Short mmCIF file of C-alpha atoms in Angstrom, two decimals:
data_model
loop_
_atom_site.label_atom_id
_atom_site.label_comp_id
_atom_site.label_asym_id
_atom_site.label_seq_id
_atom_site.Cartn_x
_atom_site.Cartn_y
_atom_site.Cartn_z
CA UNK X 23 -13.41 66.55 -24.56
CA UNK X 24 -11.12 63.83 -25.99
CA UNK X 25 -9.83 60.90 -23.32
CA UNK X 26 -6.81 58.92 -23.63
CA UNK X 27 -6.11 55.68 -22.03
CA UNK X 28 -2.57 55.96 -20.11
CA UNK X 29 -0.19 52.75 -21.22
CA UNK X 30 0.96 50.19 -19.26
CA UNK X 31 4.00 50.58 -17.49
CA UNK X 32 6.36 48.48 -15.66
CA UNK X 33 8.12 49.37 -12.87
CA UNK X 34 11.23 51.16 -14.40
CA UNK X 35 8.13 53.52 -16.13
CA UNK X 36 8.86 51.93 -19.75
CA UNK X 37 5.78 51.57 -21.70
CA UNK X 38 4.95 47.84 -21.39
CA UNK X 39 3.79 45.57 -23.61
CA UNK X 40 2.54 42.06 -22.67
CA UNK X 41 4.38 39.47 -23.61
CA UNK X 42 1.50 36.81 -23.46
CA UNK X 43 -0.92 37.02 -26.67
CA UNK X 44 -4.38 35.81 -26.72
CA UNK X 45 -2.58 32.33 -27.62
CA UNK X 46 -0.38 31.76 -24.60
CA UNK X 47 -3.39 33.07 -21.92
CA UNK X 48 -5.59 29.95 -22.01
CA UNK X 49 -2.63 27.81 -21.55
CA UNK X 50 -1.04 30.06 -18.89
CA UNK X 51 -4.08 29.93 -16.92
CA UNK X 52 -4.19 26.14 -16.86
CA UNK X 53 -0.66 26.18 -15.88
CA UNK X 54 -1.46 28.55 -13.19
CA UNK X 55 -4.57 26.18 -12.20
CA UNK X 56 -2.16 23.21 -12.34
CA UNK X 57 0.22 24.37 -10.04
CA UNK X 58 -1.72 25.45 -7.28
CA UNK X 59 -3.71 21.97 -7.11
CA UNK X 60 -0.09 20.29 -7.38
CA UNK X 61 0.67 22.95 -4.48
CA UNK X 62 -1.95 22.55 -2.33
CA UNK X 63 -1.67 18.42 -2.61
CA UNK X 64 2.28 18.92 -2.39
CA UNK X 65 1.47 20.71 1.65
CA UNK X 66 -0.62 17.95 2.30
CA UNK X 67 1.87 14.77 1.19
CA UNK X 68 4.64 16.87 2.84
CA UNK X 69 2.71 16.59 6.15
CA UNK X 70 2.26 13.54 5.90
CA UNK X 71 5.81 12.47 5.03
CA UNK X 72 6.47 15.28 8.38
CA UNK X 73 4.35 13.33 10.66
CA UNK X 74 5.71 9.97 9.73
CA UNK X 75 9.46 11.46 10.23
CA UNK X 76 8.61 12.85 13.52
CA UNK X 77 6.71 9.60 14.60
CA UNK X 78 8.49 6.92 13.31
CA UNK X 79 5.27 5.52 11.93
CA UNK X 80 4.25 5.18 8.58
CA UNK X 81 0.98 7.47 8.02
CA UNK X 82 -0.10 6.55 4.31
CA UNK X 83 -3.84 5.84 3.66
CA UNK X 84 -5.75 5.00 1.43
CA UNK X 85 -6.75 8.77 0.99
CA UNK X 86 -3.33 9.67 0.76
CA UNK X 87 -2.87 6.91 -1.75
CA UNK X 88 -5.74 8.43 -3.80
CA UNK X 89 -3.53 12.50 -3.77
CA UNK X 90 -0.68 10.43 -4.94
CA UNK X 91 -2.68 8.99 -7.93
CA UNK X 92 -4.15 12.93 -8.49
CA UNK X 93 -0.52 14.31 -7.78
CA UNK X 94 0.78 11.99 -10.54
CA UNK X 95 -2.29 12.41 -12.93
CA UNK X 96 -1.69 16.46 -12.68
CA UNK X 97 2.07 15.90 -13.08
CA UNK X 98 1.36 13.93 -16.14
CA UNK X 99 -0.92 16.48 -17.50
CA UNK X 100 1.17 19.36 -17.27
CA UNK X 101 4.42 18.50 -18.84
CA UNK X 102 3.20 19.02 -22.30
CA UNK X 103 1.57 22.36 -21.55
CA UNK X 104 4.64 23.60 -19.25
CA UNK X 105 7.09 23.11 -22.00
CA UNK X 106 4.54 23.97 -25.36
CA UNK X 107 4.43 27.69 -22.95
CA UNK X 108 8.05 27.43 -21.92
CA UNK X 109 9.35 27.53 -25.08
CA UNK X 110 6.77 29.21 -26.98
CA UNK X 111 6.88 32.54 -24.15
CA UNK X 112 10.55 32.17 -24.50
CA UNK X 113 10.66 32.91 -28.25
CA UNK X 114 8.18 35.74 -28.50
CA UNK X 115 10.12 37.41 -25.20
CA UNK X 116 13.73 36.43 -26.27
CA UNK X 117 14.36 39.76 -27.53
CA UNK X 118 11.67 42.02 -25.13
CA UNK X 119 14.22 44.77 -23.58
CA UNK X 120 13.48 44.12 -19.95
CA UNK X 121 16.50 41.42 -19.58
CA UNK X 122 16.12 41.12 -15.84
CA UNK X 123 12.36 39.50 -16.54
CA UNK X 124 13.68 37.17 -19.54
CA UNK X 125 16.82 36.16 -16.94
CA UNK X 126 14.29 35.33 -14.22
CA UNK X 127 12.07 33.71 -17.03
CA UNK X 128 15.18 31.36 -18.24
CA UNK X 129 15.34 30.34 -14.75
CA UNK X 130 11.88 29.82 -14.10
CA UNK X 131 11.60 27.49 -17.30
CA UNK X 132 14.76 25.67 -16.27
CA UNK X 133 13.48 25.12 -12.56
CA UNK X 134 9.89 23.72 -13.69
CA UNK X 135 12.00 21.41 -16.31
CA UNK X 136 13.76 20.09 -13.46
CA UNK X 137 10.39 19.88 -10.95
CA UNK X 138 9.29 17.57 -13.65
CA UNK X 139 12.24 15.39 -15.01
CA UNK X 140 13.09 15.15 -11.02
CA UNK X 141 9.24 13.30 -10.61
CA UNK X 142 9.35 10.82 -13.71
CA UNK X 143 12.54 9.84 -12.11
CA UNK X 144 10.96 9.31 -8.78
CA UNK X 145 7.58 7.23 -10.23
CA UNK X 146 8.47 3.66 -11.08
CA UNK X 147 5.97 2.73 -14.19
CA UNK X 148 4.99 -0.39 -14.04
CA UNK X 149 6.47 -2.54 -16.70
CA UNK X 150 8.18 0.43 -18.55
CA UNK X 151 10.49 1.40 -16.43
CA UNK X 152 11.94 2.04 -12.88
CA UNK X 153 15.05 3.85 -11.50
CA UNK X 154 15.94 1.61 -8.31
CA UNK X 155 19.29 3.59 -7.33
CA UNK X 156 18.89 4.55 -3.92
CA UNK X 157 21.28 7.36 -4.44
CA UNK X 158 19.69 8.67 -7.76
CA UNK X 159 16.19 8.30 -6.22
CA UNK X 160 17.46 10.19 -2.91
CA UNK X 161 18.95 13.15 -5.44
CA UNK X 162 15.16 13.34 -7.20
CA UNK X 163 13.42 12.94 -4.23
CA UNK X 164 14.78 16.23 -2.54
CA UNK X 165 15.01 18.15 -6.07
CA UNK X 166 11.39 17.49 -6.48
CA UNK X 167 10.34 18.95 -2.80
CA UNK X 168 13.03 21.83 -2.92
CA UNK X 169 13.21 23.40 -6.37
CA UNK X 170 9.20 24.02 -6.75
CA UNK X 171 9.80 26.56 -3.91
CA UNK X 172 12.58 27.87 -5.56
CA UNK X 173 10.27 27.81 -8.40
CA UNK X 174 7.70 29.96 -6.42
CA UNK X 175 10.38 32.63 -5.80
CA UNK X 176 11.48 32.99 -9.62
CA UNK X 177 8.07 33.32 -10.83
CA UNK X 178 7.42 36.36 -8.17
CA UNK X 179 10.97 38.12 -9.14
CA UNK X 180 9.77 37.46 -12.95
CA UNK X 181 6.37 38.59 -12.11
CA UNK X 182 7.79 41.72 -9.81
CA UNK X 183 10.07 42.62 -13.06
CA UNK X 184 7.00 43.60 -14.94
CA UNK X 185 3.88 45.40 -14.24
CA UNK X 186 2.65 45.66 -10.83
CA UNK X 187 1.34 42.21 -9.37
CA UNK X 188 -2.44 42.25 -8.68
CA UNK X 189 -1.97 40.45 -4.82
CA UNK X 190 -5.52 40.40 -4.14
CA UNK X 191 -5.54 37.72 -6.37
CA UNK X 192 -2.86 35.86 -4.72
CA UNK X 193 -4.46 36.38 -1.42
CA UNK X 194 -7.53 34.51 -3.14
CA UNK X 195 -5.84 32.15 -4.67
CA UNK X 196 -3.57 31.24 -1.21
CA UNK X 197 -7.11 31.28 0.79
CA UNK X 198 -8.73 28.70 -1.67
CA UNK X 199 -5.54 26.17 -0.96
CA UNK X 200 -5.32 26.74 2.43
CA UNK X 201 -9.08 25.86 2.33
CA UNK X 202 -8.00 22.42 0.39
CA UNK X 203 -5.10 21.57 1.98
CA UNK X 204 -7.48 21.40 5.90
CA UNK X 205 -10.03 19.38 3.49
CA UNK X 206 -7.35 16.69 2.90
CA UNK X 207 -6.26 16.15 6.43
CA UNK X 208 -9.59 15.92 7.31
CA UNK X 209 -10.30 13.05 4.36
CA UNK X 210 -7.15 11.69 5.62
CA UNK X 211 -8.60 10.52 8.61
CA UNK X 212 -11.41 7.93 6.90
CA UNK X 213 -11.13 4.74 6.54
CA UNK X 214 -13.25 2.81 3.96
CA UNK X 215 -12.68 -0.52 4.96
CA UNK X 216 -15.13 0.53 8.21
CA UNK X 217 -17.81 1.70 5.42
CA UNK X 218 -21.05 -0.69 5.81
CA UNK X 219 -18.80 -3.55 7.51
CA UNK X 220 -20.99 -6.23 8.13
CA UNK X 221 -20.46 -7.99 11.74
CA UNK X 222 -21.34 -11.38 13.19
CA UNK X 223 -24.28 -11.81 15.26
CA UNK X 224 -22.48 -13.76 18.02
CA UNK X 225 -20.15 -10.66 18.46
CA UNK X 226 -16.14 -12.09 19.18
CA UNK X 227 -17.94 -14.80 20.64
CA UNK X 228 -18.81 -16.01 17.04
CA UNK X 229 -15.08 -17.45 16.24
CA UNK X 230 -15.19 -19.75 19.16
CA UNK X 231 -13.86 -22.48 19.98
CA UNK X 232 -11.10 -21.43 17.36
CA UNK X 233 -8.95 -18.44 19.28
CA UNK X 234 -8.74 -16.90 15.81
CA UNK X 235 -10.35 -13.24 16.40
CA UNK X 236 -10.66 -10.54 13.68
CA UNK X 237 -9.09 -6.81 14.75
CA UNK X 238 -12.45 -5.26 14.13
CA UNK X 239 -14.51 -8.50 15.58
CA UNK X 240 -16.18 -7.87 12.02
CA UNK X 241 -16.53 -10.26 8.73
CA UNK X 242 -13.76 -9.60 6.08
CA UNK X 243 -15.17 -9.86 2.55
CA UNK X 244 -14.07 -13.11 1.15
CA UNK X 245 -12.64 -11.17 -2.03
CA UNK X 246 -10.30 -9.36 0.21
CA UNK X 247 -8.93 -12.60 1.05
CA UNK X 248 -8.58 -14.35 -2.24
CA UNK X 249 -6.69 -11.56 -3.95
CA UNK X 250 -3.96 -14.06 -4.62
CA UNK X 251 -3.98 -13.50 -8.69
CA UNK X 252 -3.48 -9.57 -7.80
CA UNK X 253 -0.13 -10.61 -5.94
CA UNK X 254 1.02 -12.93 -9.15
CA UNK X 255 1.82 -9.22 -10.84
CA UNK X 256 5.27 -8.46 -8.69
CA UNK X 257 5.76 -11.48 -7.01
CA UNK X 258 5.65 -14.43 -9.15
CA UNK X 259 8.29 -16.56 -7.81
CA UNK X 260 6.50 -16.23 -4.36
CA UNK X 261 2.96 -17.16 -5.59
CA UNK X 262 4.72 -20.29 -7.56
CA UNK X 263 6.40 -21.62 -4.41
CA UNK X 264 2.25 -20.28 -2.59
CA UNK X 265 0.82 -22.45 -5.15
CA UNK X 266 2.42 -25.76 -4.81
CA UNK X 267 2.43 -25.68 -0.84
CA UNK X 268 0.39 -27.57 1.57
CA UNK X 269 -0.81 -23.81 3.21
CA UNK X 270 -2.74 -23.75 -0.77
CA UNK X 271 -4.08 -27.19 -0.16
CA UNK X 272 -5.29 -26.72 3.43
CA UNK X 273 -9.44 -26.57 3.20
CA UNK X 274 -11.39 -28.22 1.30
CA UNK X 275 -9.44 -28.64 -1.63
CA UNK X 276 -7.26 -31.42 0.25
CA UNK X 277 -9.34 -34.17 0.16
CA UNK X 278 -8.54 -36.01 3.54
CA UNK X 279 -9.33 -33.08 5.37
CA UNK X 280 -12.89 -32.49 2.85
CA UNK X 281 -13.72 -35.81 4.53
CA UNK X 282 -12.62 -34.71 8.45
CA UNK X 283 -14.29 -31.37 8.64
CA UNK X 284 -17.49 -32.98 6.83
CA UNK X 285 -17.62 -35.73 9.52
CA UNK X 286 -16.95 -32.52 12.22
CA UNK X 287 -19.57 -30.54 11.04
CA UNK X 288 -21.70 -33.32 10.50
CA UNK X 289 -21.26 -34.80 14.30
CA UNK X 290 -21.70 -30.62 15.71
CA UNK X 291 -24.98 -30.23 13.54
CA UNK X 292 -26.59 -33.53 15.07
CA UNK X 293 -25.39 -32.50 18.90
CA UNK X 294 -25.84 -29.07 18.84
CA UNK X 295 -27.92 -28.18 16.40
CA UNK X 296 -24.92 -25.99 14.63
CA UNK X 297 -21.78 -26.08 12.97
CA UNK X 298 -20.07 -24.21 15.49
CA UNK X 299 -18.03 -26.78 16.72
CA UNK X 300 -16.12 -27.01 13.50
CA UNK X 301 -14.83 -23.62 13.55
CA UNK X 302 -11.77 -24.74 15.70
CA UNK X 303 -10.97 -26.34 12.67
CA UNK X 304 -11.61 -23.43 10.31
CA UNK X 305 -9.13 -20.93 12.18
CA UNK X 306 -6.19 -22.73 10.44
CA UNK X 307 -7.87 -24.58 7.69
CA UNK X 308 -10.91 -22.37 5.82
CA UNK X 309 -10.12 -19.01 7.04
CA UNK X 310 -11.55 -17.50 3.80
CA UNK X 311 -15.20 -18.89 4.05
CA UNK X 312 -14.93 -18.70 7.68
CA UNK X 313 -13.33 -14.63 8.54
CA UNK X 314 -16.41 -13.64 5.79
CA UNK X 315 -18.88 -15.43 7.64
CA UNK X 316 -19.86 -18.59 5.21
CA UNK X 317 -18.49 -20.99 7.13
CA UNK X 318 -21.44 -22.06 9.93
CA UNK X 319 -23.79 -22.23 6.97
CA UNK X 320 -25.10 -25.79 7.44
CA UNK X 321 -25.76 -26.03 3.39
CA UNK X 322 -22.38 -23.95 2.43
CA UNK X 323 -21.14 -25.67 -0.48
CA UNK X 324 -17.53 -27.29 0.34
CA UNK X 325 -16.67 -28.21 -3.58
CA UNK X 326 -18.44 -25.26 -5.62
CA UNK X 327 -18.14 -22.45 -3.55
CA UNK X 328 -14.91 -20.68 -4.81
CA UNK X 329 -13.95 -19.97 -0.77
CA UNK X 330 -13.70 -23.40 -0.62
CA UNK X 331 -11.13 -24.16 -2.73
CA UNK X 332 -8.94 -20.73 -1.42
CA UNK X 333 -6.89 -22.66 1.35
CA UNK X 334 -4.63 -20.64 2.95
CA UNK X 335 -4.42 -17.44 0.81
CA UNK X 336 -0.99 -14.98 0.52
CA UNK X 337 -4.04 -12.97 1.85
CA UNK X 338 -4.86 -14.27 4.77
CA UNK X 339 -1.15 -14.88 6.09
CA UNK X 340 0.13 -11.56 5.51
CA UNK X 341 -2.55 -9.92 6.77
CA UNK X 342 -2.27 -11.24 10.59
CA UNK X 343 -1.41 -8.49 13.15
CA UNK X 344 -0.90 -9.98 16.44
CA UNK X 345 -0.05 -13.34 17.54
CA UNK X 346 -2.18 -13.30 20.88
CA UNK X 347 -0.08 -16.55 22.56
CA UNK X 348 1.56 -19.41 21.75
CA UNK X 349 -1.23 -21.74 22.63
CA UNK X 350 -1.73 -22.81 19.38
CA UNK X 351 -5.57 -23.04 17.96
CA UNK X 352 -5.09 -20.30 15.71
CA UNK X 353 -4.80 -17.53 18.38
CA UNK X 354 -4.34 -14.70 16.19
CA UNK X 355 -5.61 -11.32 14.93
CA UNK X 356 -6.36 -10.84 11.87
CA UNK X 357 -7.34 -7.20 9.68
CA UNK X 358 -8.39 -6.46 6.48
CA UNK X 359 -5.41 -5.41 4.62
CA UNK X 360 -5.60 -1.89 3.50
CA UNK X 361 -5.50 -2.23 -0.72
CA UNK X 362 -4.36 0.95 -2.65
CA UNK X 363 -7.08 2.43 -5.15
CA UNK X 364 -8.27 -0.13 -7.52
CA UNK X 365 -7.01 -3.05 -6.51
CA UNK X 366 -9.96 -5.18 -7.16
CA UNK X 367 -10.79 -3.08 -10.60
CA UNK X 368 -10.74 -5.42 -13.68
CA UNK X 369 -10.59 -2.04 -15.84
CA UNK X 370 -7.05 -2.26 -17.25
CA UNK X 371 -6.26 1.47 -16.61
CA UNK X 372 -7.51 1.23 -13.01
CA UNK X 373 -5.60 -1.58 -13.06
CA UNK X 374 -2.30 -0.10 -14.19
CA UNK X 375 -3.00 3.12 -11.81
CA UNK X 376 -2.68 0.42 -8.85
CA UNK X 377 0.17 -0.84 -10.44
CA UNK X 378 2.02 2.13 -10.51
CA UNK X 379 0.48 3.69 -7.00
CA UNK X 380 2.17 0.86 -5.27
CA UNK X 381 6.34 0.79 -7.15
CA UNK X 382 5.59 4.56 -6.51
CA UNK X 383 4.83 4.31 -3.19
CA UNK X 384 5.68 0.79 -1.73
CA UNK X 385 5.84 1.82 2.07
CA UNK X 386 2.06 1.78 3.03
CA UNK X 387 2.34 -1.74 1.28
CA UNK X 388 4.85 -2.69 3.15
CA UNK X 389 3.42 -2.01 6.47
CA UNK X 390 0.20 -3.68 5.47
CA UNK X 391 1.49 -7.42 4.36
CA UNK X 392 4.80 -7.60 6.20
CA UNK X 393 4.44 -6.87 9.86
CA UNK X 394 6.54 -7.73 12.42
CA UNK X 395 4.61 -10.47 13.50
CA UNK X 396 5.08 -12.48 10.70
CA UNK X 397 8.65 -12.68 10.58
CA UNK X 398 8.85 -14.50 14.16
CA UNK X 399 8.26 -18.38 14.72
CA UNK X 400 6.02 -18.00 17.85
CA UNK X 401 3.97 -16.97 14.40
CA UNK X 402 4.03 -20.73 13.36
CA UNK X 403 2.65 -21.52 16.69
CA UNK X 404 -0.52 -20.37 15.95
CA UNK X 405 -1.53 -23.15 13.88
CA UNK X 406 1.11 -25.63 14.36
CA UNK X 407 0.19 -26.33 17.92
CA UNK X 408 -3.29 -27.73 18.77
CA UNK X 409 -5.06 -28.22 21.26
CA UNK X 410 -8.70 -30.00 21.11
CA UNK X 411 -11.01 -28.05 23.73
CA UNK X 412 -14.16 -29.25 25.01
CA UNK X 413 -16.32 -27.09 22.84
CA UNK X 414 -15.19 -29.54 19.93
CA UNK X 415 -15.86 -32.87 21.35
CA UNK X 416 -17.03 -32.24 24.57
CA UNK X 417 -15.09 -34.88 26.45
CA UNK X 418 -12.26 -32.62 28.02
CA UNK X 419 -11.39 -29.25 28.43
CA UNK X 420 -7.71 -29.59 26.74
CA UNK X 421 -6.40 -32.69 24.38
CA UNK X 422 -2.99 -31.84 22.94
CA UNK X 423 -2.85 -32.54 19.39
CA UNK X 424 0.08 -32.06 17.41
CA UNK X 425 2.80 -29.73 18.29
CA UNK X 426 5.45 -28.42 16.22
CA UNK X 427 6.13 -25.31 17.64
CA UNK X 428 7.21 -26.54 21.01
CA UNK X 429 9.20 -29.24 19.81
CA UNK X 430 11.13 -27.39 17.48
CA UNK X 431 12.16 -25.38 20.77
CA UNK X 432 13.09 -28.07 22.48
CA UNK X 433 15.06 -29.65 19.64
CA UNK X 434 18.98 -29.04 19.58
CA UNK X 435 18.29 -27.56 16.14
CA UNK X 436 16.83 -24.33 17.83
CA UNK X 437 19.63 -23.81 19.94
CA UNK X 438 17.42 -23.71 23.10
CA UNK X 439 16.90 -27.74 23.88
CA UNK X 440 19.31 -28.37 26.71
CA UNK X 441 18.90 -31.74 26.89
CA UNK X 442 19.01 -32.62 22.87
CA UNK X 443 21.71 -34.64 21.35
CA UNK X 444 22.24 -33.50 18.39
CA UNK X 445 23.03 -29.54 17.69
CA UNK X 446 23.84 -28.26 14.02
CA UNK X 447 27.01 -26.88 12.85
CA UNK X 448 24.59 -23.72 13.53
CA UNK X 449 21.36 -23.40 15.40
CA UNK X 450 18.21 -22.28 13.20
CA UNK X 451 16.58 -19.69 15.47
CA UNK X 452 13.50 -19.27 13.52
CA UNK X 453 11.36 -22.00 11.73
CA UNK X 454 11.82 -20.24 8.45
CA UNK X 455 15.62 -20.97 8.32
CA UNK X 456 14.85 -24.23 7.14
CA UNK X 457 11.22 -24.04 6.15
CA UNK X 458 11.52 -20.83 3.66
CA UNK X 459 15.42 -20.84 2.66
CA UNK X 460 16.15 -17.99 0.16
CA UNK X 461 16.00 -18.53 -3.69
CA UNK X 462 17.11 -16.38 -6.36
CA UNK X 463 14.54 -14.35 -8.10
CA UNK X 464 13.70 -11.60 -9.96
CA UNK X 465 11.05 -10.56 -8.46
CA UNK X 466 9.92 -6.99 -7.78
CA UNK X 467 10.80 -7.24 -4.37
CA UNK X 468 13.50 -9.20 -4.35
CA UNK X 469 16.76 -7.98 -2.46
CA UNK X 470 20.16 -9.36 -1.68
CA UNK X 471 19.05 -10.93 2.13
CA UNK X 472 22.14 -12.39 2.27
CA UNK X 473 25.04 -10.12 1.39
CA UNK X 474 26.07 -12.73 -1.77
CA UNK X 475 25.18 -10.19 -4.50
CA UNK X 476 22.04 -12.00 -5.55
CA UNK X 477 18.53 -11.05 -5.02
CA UNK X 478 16.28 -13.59 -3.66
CA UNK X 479 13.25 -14.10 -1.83
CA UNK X 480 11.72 -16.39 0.64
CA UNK X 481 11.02 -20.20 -0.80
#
């Protein structure tokens, strides 16, 4: 008996050839592969875009950080193969008689062209380049999230045009991303910055008699602190005026104070057998050494130790949550700030990753170094009011030291001091009117604040 093997048909009953050689398959598959990771990370950032639109609250991680970084790295990797198969399927199927699959095909190729012009537009490289049109951005933005589902639909009606679809392989396909897509909003819930956190013995107790408190009532690693070089890259005319301030020159790099706080610690060590009573001092002046833990130390090293020489750090300022009162003493709360991936790497491709990760996605930076908090001059209170309390020089339970905060509210030049004499042409309701006047720049996040057509940023 002689067998015969029944051709291939499509769905009009034409004898069908396939119009992908042995060539095209490897790369098809990758593109396949590629597209379903970009899918299944694509459900997960929309959810979390969802969640923060619903909320009002700003849900990036640094988990979700990291799927941006892989949703960029497979975007990158793709756009080769998608148009080396565009192109190439194209010619070999230009003339194929089944028109309605080449039509579908045409559209297919066109949509994924846009999918991926539509991202470059939408990731600002860093030093390359960086489209900063709101209204452009806004017009990428939605292409990018709406045409890969129209994408989805071409590639079925150019699928359905051909031979029968095999769906059981969809089905497995759809189960595995499903699978990864619950994976990621699980991961999205960890936080790294709790991983093997060290904590003080004392408990909150240890930052007394400063009312400084950390959110965590942990240590913060000193590096985390004195990442001042890292915020150079983008904001250079900030870190110049950083540099040259008295907040820089604050610890024990100003050498009146070196000799104070020696003489402090020096006086607490021979009364009470510990440094402790110098910490009132350290809430405003050494926060580095002193939020990491180095500072009660009796032999810490005040000139060599780099944590020392820190002051007050961009860091430190930026990364203050709460202001608890306005009682001065440095009642705050302070956090570790929440760094994108590689922050801290000295590899120069991590390096440029970070970069990119945060003019790609600014808003989790944002939230993390420009809170509310800061932007208000009860703010300033915290260490420009002082009171000494009798765990520093156990004589009384409150000496008022010097006191900015409150006399700049009782000056006419806050607009609240009813019985000043002199008012300005116009009251200064915050202490950074005067203290941190706007200054042209080009820095990266430098805006027109003012409405004159200029971008600035704070002195």
């Amino acid at each position: 008996m002689s067998s015969s093997v029944r051709p291939v048909q499509d769905r009009r009953g034409r004898v069908y050839t396939p119009a992908i050689g042995s060539g095209l398959r490897p790369l098809l598959w990758i593109l396949l592969g590629g597209f379903a990771l970009l899918g299944a990370n694509g459900v997960y950032l929309a959810s979390v875009t969802l969640v923060t639109w619903a909320t009002g609250v700003t849900q990036q991680t640094y988990f979700y950080m990291v799927m941006i970084a892989l949703h960029l790295a497979v975007g990158f990797a793709i756009v080769l193969p998608v148009i080396i198969f565009g192109f190439a399927h194209l010619v070999t199927s230009w003339k194929r008689p089944n028109k309605a699959a080449i039509r579908y095909g045409v559209a297919l190729l066109v949509g994924s062209l846009i999918v991926l012009v539509s991202g470059l537009l939408l990731v600002r490289i860093f030093d390359v380049y960086a489209v900063r049109d709101p209204r452009l951005r806004s017009v990428s933005y939605w292409l990018h999230v709406i045409t890969p589902l129209v994408v989805v639909g071409l590639y079925v009606k150019h699928r359905l045009a051909g031979p029968r679809i095999r769906w059981v392989y969809a089905r497995r396909l759809g189960a595995v991303v499903g699978v990864v897509v619950i994976a990621m909003g699980l991961l999205h819930t960890q936080e790294p910055r709790r991983f093997g956190v060290k904590g003080p013995s004392e408990g909150s107790k240890y930052f007394f008699p400063s009312e400084a408190v950390t959110a965590t009532g942990n240590f913060i690693p000193a590096e985390t602190l004195m990442m001042d070089s890292y915020c150079l890259k983008c904001h250079q005319d900030a870190y110049k005026g950083w540099y040259h301030s008295s907040h820089h020159l604050s610890s024990f790099n100003n050498k009146p104070y070196l000799s104070s706080v020696r003489e402090t610690r020096k006086v607490s060590i021979a009364r009470d057998g510990t440094t402790r009573g110098a910490r009132w001092c350290a809430g405003c002046h050494d926060p580095v050494p002193f939020f990491s833990g180095q500072f009660d130390d009796p032999n810490y090293d005040d000139v060599n130790n780099p944590t020392s020489q820190a002051g007050i750090t961009c860091t430190v300022c930026h990364s203050i949550t709460n202001v608890n009162s306005t009682r001065g003493n440095a009642d705050y709360t302070i956090e570790e700030p929440q760094h994108y991936p590689f922050a801290g790497s000295e590899n120069p491709v991590l390096s440029w990753i970070n970069e990119t990760l945060v003019k790609a996605k600014p808003e989790m930076h944002k939230r993390t170094f420009l809170k509310p908090a800061i932007q208000d001059s009860k703010f300033c209170s915290t260490c420009h009011k002082v009171g000494i309390p009798f765990g520093v020089n156990h004589y009384k339970d409150f000496l008022r030291g010097q006191n900015h905060y409150d006399t700049f509210l009782l000056s006419g030049v806050s607009g609240h001091g009813a019985r000043s004499f002199y008012y300005p042409p116009i009251a200064k309701g915050q202490c950074i009117n005067c203290h941190m006047n706007f200054i042209p720049s080009n820095d990266f996040a430098a805006k027109d604040f003012e409405g004159k057509g200029e971008r600035t940023v704070h002195d």
